[in-house]
mmCIF file of C-alpha atoms in Angstrom:
data_model
loop_
_atom_site.group_PDB
_atom_site.id
_atom_site.type_symbol
_atom_site.label_atom_id
_atom_site.label_comp_id
_atom_site.label_asym_id
_atom_site.label_seq_id
_atom_site.Cartn_x
_atom_site.Cartn_y
_atom_site.Cartn_z
ATOM 1 C CA MET A 1 75.213 -33.216 15.246
ATOM 2 C CA GLY A 2 73.375 -29.950 15.946
ATOM 3 C CA VAL A 3 73.962 -26.255 16.423
ATOM 4 C CA PHE A 4 75.016 -26.565 20.067
ATOM 5 C CA THR A 5 76.986 -29.108 22.082
ATOM 6 C CA LYS A 6 77.496 -29.857 25.765
ATOM 7 C CA GLN A 7 80.933 -31.302 25.007
ATOM 8 C CA SER A 8 83.304 -28.391 25.436
ATOM 9 C CA GLU A 9 86.021 -30.045 23.373
ATOM 10 C CA LEU A 10 83.688 -29.949 20.345
ATOM 11 C CA SER A 11 82.566 -26.345 20.797
ATOM 12 C CA VAL A 12 83.872 -23.070 19.415
ATOM 13 C CA GLY A 13 84.531 -22.078 23.023
ATOM 14 C CA LYS A 14 87.777 -24.047 22.926
ATOM 15 C CA LEU A 15 89.020 -22.095 19.913
ATOM 16 C CA THR A 16 90.601 -18.671 19.690
ATOM 17 C CA GLU A 17 88.990 -15.987 17.549
ATOM 18 C CA GLY A 18 91.770 -16.413 15.009
ATOM 19 C CA GLU A 19 91.237 -20.167 14.835
ATOM 20 C CA ILE A 20 87.498 -19.695 14.326
ATOM 21 C CA ILE A 21 88.074 -17.215 11.519
ATOM 22 C CA ASP A 22 90.732 -19.381 9.852
ATOM 23 C CA ARG A 23 88.475 -22.448 9.880
ATOM 24 C CA PHE A 24 85.500 -20.464 8.622
ATOM 25 C CA VAL A 25 87.451 -18.822 5.809
ATOM 26 C CA ALA A 26 88.870 -22.189 4.752
ATOM 27 C CA ALA A 27 85.377 -23.685 4.662
ATOM 28 C CA LEU A 28 84.106 -20.819 2.494
ATOM 29 C CA ALA A 29 86.563 -22.029 -0.147
ATOM 30 C CA ASP A 30 86.172 -20.397 -3.586
ATOM 31 C CA ALA A 31 83.587 -17.887 -2.345
ATOM 32 C CA CYS A 32 86.310 -16.140 -0.334
ATOM 33 C CA PRO A 33 89.054 -14.333 -2.294
ATOM 34 C CA PRO A 34 92.576 -14.194 -0.829
ATOM 35 C CA PHE A 35 93.964 -11.188 1.019
ATOM 36 C CA PRO A 36 94.094 -8.260 0.293
ATOM 37 C CA ALA A 37 90.865 -8.546 -1.706
ATOM 38 C CA GLY A 38 89.369 -10.822 0.959
ATOM 39 C CA PRO A 39 89.508 -11.193 4.755
ATOM 40 C CA GLY A 40 92.655 -10.216 6.618
ATOM 41 C CA GLY A 41 92.640 -6.417 6.755
ATOM 42 C CA ASP A 42 90.686 -3.750 8.598
ATOM 43 C CA CYS A 43 88.533 -3.068 5.541
ATOM 44 C CA ALA A 44 87.403 -4.979 2.472
ATOM 45 C CA ILE A 45 88.717 -3.697 -0.850
ATOM 46 C CA PHE A 46 86.274 -3.225 -3.723
ATOM 47 C CA PRO A 47 87.461 -2.666 -7.299
ATOM 48 C CA ALA A 48 86.504 0.655 -8.860
ATOM 49 C CA GLY A 49 84.975 1.263 -12.276
ATOM 50 C CA GLN A 50 82.126 -1.215 -12.597
ATOM 51 C CA GLU A 51 80.589 -1.617 -16.056
ATOM 52 C CA ARG A 52 77.098 -1.441 -14.603
ATOM 53 C CA PRO A 53 76.184 2.078 -13.469
ATOM 54 C CA PHE A 54 74.006 1.190 -10.470
ATOM 55 C CA ARG A 55 75.284 -0.300 -7.237
ATOM 56 C CA VAL A 56 72.671 -1.754 -4.887
ATOM 57 C CA ALA A 57 73.036 -3.073 -1.344
ATOM 58 C CA THR A 58 70.967 -5.219 0.995
ATOM 59 C CA ILE A 59 71.350 -6.864 4.392
ATOM 60 C CA ASP A 60 69.598 -9.867 5.911
ATOM 61 C CA SER A 61 70.068 -12.379 8.713
ATOM 62 C CA VAL A 62 69.391 -15.904 9.862
ATOM 63 C CA VAL A 63 68.688 -16.321 13.568
ATOM 64 C CA PHE A 64 68.475 -19.578 15.489
ATOM 65 C CA GLY A 65 64.916 -20.101 16.677
ATOM 66 C CA ARG A 66 63.469 -17.814 14.010
ATOM 67 C CA HIS A 67 64.851 -18.891 10.645
ATOM 68 C CA PHE A 68 66.081 -22.379 11.531
ATOM 69 C CA ASP A 69 65.947 -24.802 14.457
ATOM 70 C CA LEU A 70 67.927 -27.630 16.039
ATOM 71 C CA ALA A 71 66.933 -30.015 13.242
ATOM 72 C CA CYS A 72 68.558 -27.821 10.594
ATOM 73 C CA SER A 73 72.031 -28.703 9.351
ATOM 74 C CA GLY A 74 74.726 -26.068 9.329
ATOM 75 C CA GLU A 75 74.986 -26.372 5.560
ATOM 76 C CA LYS A 76 71.316 -25.553 4.993
ATOM 77 C CA ALA A 77 71.385 -22.659 7.461
ATOM 78 C CA GLY A 78 74.428 -21.187 5.709
ATOM 79 C CA ALA A 79 72.890 -21.577 2.272
ATOM 80 C CA LYS A 80 69.691 -19.932 3.485
ATOM 81 C CA LEU A 81 71.599 -16.860 4.640
ATOM 82 C CA ILE A 82 73.072 -16.444 1.171
ATOM 83 C CA GLN A 83 69.848 -17.147 -0.721
ATOM 84 C CA ARG A 84 67.789 -14.711 1.398
ATOM 85 C CA ASN A 85 70.124 -11.911 0.411
ATOM 86 C CA LEU A 86 70.384 -13.009 -3.208
ATOM 87 C CA SER A 87 66.592 -12.940 -3.435
ATOM 88 C CA ASP A 88 66.680 -9.218 -2.634
ATOM 89 C CA LEU A 89 69.226 -8.690 -5.406
ATOM 90 C CA ALA A 90 67.036 -10.701 -7.775
ATOM 91 C CA ALA A 91 64.103 -8.402 -7.039
ATOM 92 C CA ALA A 92 66.257 -5.429 -8.021
ATOM 93 C CA GLY A 93 67.500 -7.163 -11.169
ATOM 94 C CA ALA A 94 71.070 -6.978 -9.892
ATOM 95 C CA THR A 95 74.112 -9.211 -10.307
ATOM 96 C CA PRO A 96 75.864 -10.261 -7.057
ATOM 97 C CA GLY A 97 79.135 -8.558 -6.180
ATOM 98 C CA ASP A 98 80.690 -8.707 -2.715
ATOM 99 C CA ALA A 99 79.494 -9.368 0.830
ATOM 100 C CA LEU A 100 80.456 -8.876 4.474
ATOM 101 C CA LEU A 101 79.450 -11.490 7.049
ATOM 102 C CA SER A 102 78.923 -10.976 10.785
ATOM 103 C CA ILE A 103 78.371 -13.875 13.197
ATOM 104 C CA LEU A 104 77.138 -13.650 16.800
ATOM 105 C CA MET A 105 77.258 -16.964 18.657
ATOM 106 C CA GLY A 106 77.510 -18.569 22.041
ATOM 107 C CA PRO A 107 80.550 -20.591 23.122
ATOM 108 C CA ASP A 108 78.526 -23.808 22.957
ATOM 109 C CA VAL A 109 78.062 -23.697 19.181
ATOM 110 C CA GLU A 110 79.523 -26.903 17.783
ATOM 111 C CA ALA A 111 82.684 -26.207 15.799
ATOM 112 C CA LYS A 112 81.821 -28.772 13.108
ATOM 113 C CA TRP A 113 78.330 -27.297 12.700
ATOM 114 C CA LEU A 114 79.901 -23.873 12.174
ATOM 115 C CA GLU A 115 82.229 -25.284 9.523
ATOM 116 C CA ASP A 116 79.228 -26.860 7.806
ATOM 117 C CA PHE A 117 77.503 -23.464 7.947
ATOM 118 C CA ALA A 118 80.497 -21.958 6.164
ATOM 119 C CA HIS A 119 80.520 -24.780 3.588
ATOM 120 C CA GLY A 120 76.840 -24.186 2.821
ATOM 121 C CA ALA A 121 77.276 -20.432 2.601
ATOM 122 C CA GLY A 122 80.420 -20.752 0.511
ATOM 123 C CA ARG A 123 78.916 -23.122 -2.035
ATOM 124 C CA ALA A 124 75.757 -21.024 -2.428
ATOM 125 C CA ALA A 125 77.790 -17.848 -2.815
ATOM 126 C CA ALA A 126 80.242 -19.373 -5.298
ATOM 127 C CA ARG A 127 77.418 -20.657 -7.519
ATOM 128 C CA ALA A 128 76.014 -17.135 -7.701
ATOM 129 C CA GLY A 129 79.352 -15.393 -8.195
ATOM 130 C CA LEU A 130 79.139 -13.675 -4.807
ATOM 131 C CA LYS A 131 82.457 -13.009 -3.047
ATOM 132 C CA LEU A 132 82.609 -13.011 0.763
ATOM 133 C CA VAL A 133 85.361 -10.474 1.375
ATOM 134 C CA GLY A 134 85.305 -9.906 5.142
ATOM 135 C CA GLY A 135 83.285 -9.788 8.312
ATOM 136 C CA ASP A 136 83.243 -10.082 12.078
ATOM 137 C CA VAL A 137 82.681 -12.661 14.809
ATOM 138 C CA CYS A 138 81.447 -11.927 18.326
ATOM 139 C CA ARG A 139 80.760 -14.099 21.384
ATOM 140 C CA THR A 140 77.253 -13.951 22.844
ATOM 141 C CA ALA A 141 75.267 -15.928 25.429
ATOM 142 C CA PRO A 142 75.139 -19.746 25.299
ATOM 143 C CA GLY A 143 72.351 -21.147 23.147
ATOM 144 C CA THR A 144 72.444 -18.294 20.646
ATOM 145 C CA PHE A 145 73.480 -18.026 17.014
ATOM 146 C CA SER A 146 72.811 -15.415 14.366
ATOM 147 C CA ALA A 147 74.533 -14.462 11.145
ATOM 148 C CA THR A 148 74.068 -11.267 9.153
ATOM 149 C CA LEU A 149 75.165 -10.726 5.572
ATOM 150 C CA ALA A 150 75.565 -7.319 3.926
ATOM 151 C CA VAL A 151 75.648 -7.664 0.138
ATOM 152 C CA GLN A 152 76.245 -5.338 -2.769
ATOM 153 C CA GLY A 153 75.347 -5.977 -6.376
ATOM 154 C CA PHE A 154 75.362 -4.167 -9.701
ATOM 155 C CA ALA A 155 72.724 -3.458 -12.340
ATOM 156 C CA TYR A 156 72.161 -1.622 -15.622
ATOM 157 C CA ARG A 157 68.911 -0.317 -14.155
ATOM 158 C CA VAL A 158 67.219 -1.101 -10.862
ATOM 159 C CA LEU A 159 63.769 -2.601 -10.430
ATOM 160 C CA THR A 160 61.964 -1.082 -7.451
ATOM 161 C CA ARG A 161 58.664 -1.066 -5.621
ATOM 162 C CA ARG A 162 55.948 1.605 -5.911
ATOM 163 C CA THR A 163 56.608 2.347 -9.579
ATOM 164 C CA ALA A 164 53.746 0.315 -11.085
ATOM 165 C CA GLN A 165 50.933 2.060 -12.942
ATOM 166 C CA VAL A 166 47.164 1.724 -13.181
ATOM 167 C CA GLY A 167 46.310 -1.031 -15.660
ATOM 168 C CA ASP A 168 49.548 -2.970 -15.214
ATOM 169 C CA VAL A 169 49.315 -6.767 -15.033
ATOM 170 C CA LEU A 170 50.676 -8.584 -11.976
ATOM 171 C CA PHE A 171 52.772 -11.749 -12.275
ATOM 172 C CA VAL A 172 54.367 -14.087 -9.753
ATOM 173 C CA THR A 173 56.903 -16.877 -10.193
ATOM 174 C CA GLY A 174 56.672 -20.313 -8.599
ATOM 175 C CA HIS A 175 54.136 -21.527 -6.048
ATOM 176 C CA LEU A 176 53.056 -19.978 -2.772
ATOM 177 C CA GLY A 177 52.530 -21.094 0.821
ATOM 178 C CA GLY A 178 53.590 -23.938 3.063
ATOM 179 C CA SER A 179 57.267 -23.010 3.116
ATOM 180 C CA THR A 180 57.683 -24.570 6.573
ATOM 181 C CA TYR A 181 57.528 -27.988 4.889
ATOM 182 C CA GLY A 182 61.030 -27.446 3.577
ATOM 183 C CA HIS A 183 60.997 -24.747 0.905
ATOM 184 C CA HIS A 184 62.377 -22.111 3.288
ATOM 185 C CA LEU A 185 65.580 -24.172 3.574
ATOM 186 C CA ASN A 186 65.788 -25.447 -0.013
ATOM 187 C CA PHE A 187 65.072 -22.540 -2.341
ATOM 188 C CA GLN A 188 67.184 -20.846 -4.983
ATOM 189 C CA ALA A 189 66.953 -17.094 -5.439
ATOM 190 C CA ARG A 190 65.533 -16.146 -8.861
ATOM 191 C CA LEU A 191 68.678 -14.283 -9.902
ATOM 192 C CA ALA A 192 68.593 -15.114 -13.607
ATOM 193 C CA GLU A 193 64.890 -14.334 -13.811
ATOM 194 C CA GLY A 194 65.370 -11.026 -12.004
ATOM 195 C CA GLU A 195 68.199 -9.938 -14.282
ATOM 196 C CA TRP A 196 66.110 -10.847 -17.333
ATOM 197 C CA LEU A 197 63.113 -8.902 -16.028
ATOM 198 C CA CYS A 198 65.371 -5.921 -15.420
ATOM 199 C CA GLY A 199 66.216 -5.929 -19.115
ATOM 200 C CA GLN A 200 62.556 -5.718 -20.122
ATOM 201 C CA GLY A 201 61.431 -2.098 -20.259
ATOM 202 C CA ALA A 202 57.796 -3.151 -19.879
ATOM 203 C CA VAL A 203 58.431 -4.382 -16.315
ATOM 204 C CA THR A 204 57.465 -1.451 -14.106
ATOM 205 C CA ALA A 205 58.007 -2.769 -10.554
ATOM 206 C CA CYS A 206 59.296 -5.842 -8.747
ATOM 207 C CA THR A 207 59.760 -7.305 -5.265
ATOM 208 C CA ASP A 208 60.538 -10.680 -3.735
ATOM 209 C CA LEU A 209 58.034 -12.514 -1.552
ATOM 210 C CA SER A 210 59.593 -12.967 1.868
ATOM 211 C CA ASP A 211 56.675 -12.026 4.135
ATOM 212 C CA GLY A 212 53.808 -13.464 2.082
ATOM 213 C CA LEU A 213 51.748 -12.149 -0.826
ATOM 214 C CA GLY A 214 49.249 -10.562 1.564
ATOM 215 C CA LYS A 215 51.911 -8.198 2.879
ATOM 216 C CA ASP A 216 54.380 -7.905 0.027
ATOM 217 C CA LEU A 217 51.863 -7.114 -2.725
ATOM 218 C CA PRO A 218 50.505 -3.959 -1.032
ATOM 219 C CA GLY A 219 54.134 -3.029 -0.391
ATOM 220 C CA LEU A 220 54.851 -3.323 -4.100
ATOM 221 C CA LEU A 221 51.974 -1.003 -4.995
ATOM 222 C CA GLY A 222 52.188 1.819 -2.482
ATOM 223 C CA PRO A 223 49.316 3.793 -0.908
ATOM 224 C CA LYS A 224 47.454 4.952 -4.031
ATOM 225 C CA LEU A 225 46.940 1.695 -5.935
ATOM 226 C CA ASP A 226 44.938 -1.488 -5.390
ATOM 227 C CA ALA A 227 45.690 -4.989 -6.652
ATOM 228 C CA LEU A 228 42.715 -6.833 -8.161
ATOM 229 C CA VAL A 229 43.716 -10.483 -7.785
ATOM 230 C CA ASP A 230 41.980 -13.472 -9.355
ATOM 231 C CA LEU A 231 42.085 -15.833 -6.374
ATOM 232 C CA LYS A 232 41.261 -18.821 -8.581
ATOM 233 C CA LYS A 233 44.583 -18.333 -10.367
ATOM 234 C CA LEU A 234 46.696 -18.109 -7.234
ATOM 235 C CA PRO A 235 49.505 -20.713 -7.587
ATOM 236 C CA ILE A 236 48.988 -22.551 -4.298
ATOM 237 C CA SER A 237 51.795 -24.983 -3.488
ATOM 238 C CA GLU A 238 51.247 -28.639 -2.661
ATOM 239 C CA ALA A 239 52.849 -27.933 0.706
ATOM 240 C CA ALA A 240 50.213 -25.284 1.459
ATOM 241 C CA THR A 241 47.461 -27.761 0.602
ATOM 242 C CA LYS A 242 49.062 -30.391 2.837
ATOM 243 C CA LEU A 243 49.413 -27.908 5.683
ATOM 244 C CA ALA A 244 45.777 -26.880 5.270
ATOM 245 C CA ARG A 245 44.664 -30.479 5.755
ATOM 246 C CA GLN A 246 46.612 -30.601 9.003
ATOM 247 C CA ASP A 247 45.691 -27.296 10.632
ATOM 248 C CA GLY A 248 42.232 -26.740 9.134
ATOM 249 C CA LYS A 249 43.064 -23.350 7.653
ATOM 250 C CA PRO A 250 42.273 -22.741 3.973
ATOM 251 C CA ALA A 251 45.167 -23.414 1.608
ATOM 252 C CA LEU A 252 44.471 -19.970 0.142
ATOM 253 C CA GLU A 253 45.235 -18.420 3.522
ATOM 254 C CA HIS A 254 48.586 -20.177 3.640
ATOM 255 C CA ALA A 255 49.407 -19.030 0.110
ATOM 256 C CA LEU A 256 48.672 -15.435 1.072
ATOM 257 C CA GLN A 257 50.209 -15.304 4.530
ATOM 258 C CA ASP A 258 52.869 -17.940 5.231
ATOM 259 C CA GLY A 259 55.866 -16.055 3.886
ATOM 260 C CA GLU A 260 59.374 -17.243 2.943
ATOM 261 C CA ASP A 261 58.284 -18.062 -0.606
ATOM 262 C CA TYR A 262 61.213 -16.115 -2.089
ATOM 263 C CA GLU A 263 59.474 -15.795 -5.431
ATOM 264 C CA LEU A 264 59.405 -12.693 -7.650
ATOM 265 C CA LEU A 265 56.275 -10.563 -7.823
ATOM 266 C CA PHE A 266 56.282 -7.977 -10.604
ATOM 267 C CA ALA A 267 54.118 -5.643 -12.672
ATOM 268 C CA VAL A 268 54.102 -5.320 -16.469
ATOM 269 C CA ARG A 269 52.519 -2.775 -18.792
ATOM 270 C CA ALA A 270 49.257 -4.226 -20.066
ATOM 271 C CA ASP A 271 50.156 -3.859 -23.759
ATOM 272 C CA GLN A 272 53.277 -6.006 -23.229
ATOM 273 C CA ALA A 273 51.912 -8.541 -20.734
ATOM 274 C CA ASP A 274 51.268 -11.320 -23.256
ATOM 275 C CA PHE A 275 54.703 -10.863 -24.809
ATOM 276 C CA ILE A 276 56.476 -10.915 -21.430
ATOM 277 C CA GLU A 277 54.536 -13.988 -20.329
ATOM 278 C CA ALA A 278 55.296 -15.914 -23.520
ATOM 279 C CA THR A 279 58.951 -14.889 -23.697
ATOM 280 C CA PHE A 280 59.514 -15.636 -20.010
ATOM 281 C CA ALA A 281 58.100 -19.139 -20.512
ATOM 282 C CA LYS A 282 60.527 -19.778 -23.383
ATOM 283 C CA THR A 283 63.491 -18.307 -21.517
ATOM 284 C CA PHE A 284 62.799 -20.044 -18.189
ATOM 285 C CA PRO A 285 60.831 -23.215 -18.980
ATOM 286 C CA GLY A 286 61.478 -24.589 -15.493
ATOM 287 C CA THR A 287 60.073 -21.566 -13.656
ATOM 288 C CA PRO A 288 56.273 -21.396 -13.348
ATOM 289 C CA LEU A 289 54.781 -17.960 -14.033
ATOM 290 C CA THR A 290 51.230 -16.893 -13.184
ATOM 291 C CA ALA A 291 49.286 -13.765 -14.158
ATOM 292 C CA LEU A 292 47.518 -12.869 -10.907
ATOM 293 C CA GLY A 293 45.470 -9.822 -11.816
ATOM 294 C CA THR A 294 45.697 -6.112 -12.522
ATOM 295 C CA ILE A 295 46.369 -2.799 -10.811
ATOM 296 C CA ALA A 296 43.714 -0.139 -10.248
ATOM 297 C CA LYS A 297 43.415 3.184 -8.459
ATOM 298 C CA GLY A 298 42.900 2.685 -4.750
ATOM 299 C CA SER A 299 44.523 2.904 -1.352
ATOM 300 C CA GLY A 300 47.139 0.146 -1.153
ATOM 301 C CA ARG A 301 44.705 -2.748 -0.799
ATOM 302 C CA LEU A 302 44.741 -6.356 -1.936
ATOM 303 C CA CYS A 303 41.289 -7.016 -3.421
ATOM 304 C CA ASP A 304 39.383 -9.949 -4.890
ATOM 305 C CA ALA A 305 38.966 -9.283 -8.611
ATOM 306 C CA ALA A 306 35.573 -11.023 -8.544
ATOM 307 C CA ASP A 307 33.884 -8.423 -6.328
ATOM 308 C CA GLN A 308 36.670 -5.872 -5.744
ATOM 309 C CA GLN A 309 36.335 -6.347 -1.986
ATOM 310 C CA PRO A 310 39.456 -6.218 0.216
ATOM 311 C CA ILE A 311 41.098 -9.531 1.101
ATOM 312 C CA LYS A 312 42.060 -9.979 4.740
ATOM 313 C CA ALA A 313 45.627 -11.232 4.509
ATOM 314 C CA GLN A 314 48.389 -9.645 6.540
ATOM 315 C CA GLY A 315 51.439 -11.765 5.862
ATOM 316 C CA PHE A 316 54.332 -12.159 8.288
ATOM 317 C CA SER A 317 55.524 -9.376 10.589
ATOM 318 C CA HIS A 318 58.441 -9.539 13.042
ATOM 319 C CA PHE A 319 56.703 -7.137 15.430
ATOM 320 C CA GLY A 320 52.924 -7.211 15.875
#
């Protein structure tokens, strides 16, 4: 079973729009509240008066041929859509709220694959407390599939980029690089870690690593700061090392540039760095945490702490 089928009786093309929506909603299960709070009306209904004063929103997609291929199950593709968005909420320190889902697909998409996509999305959303309250479906050309999720969450305060200060210490969770070996389809957004970091006043900035450390770290800092990174401490994944043996590129390059790590990169005031590191380790013993380096005055560069020279690492870009 794959995304597409040549057997028309197995495709979504044989179904009406209403039948597609009914099957999809049923497969979402507990992640989809009943009408009128969920799908069925012209608009989704959101409850007023949240305890947390800040509402945040993000939007992200999965596209066939870019984020998954023919070998990917519908369940994993659906879960990835949810986790990509949850990773953005984690970077803000937010708790998931509600989401709207839009699907564009050709008539040759296999109906069972689409149901599996909904199962994967529904289970991932339910585990995180995210409610899928509405959306849209649209027919496109054969051989195409994309899904876009718009999510809102809530926070007591919001972690952002470009708010770090000179002297802050940089930390990253997990391991980096080689995500094509499976991590990009099997990761869990660091929601609990992000919410905990949000509660620590010493954390000055945060982002998630979706495009690679080489691109996302300068984005965290802004144009007037440099990151001085100890490359010997970079937490290179086993997958990056394996990939390096195959393609001849340094494992360090993969760790800096591959993207889709979905780890949290954050800055901490220097006088609280040891405390945050120790307390994080006790609170999240299963989540590796690495102190990468420090922040200095500069021009938005990623530099080697050993000689303070710029590191050539661009990370992933959709366009050029």
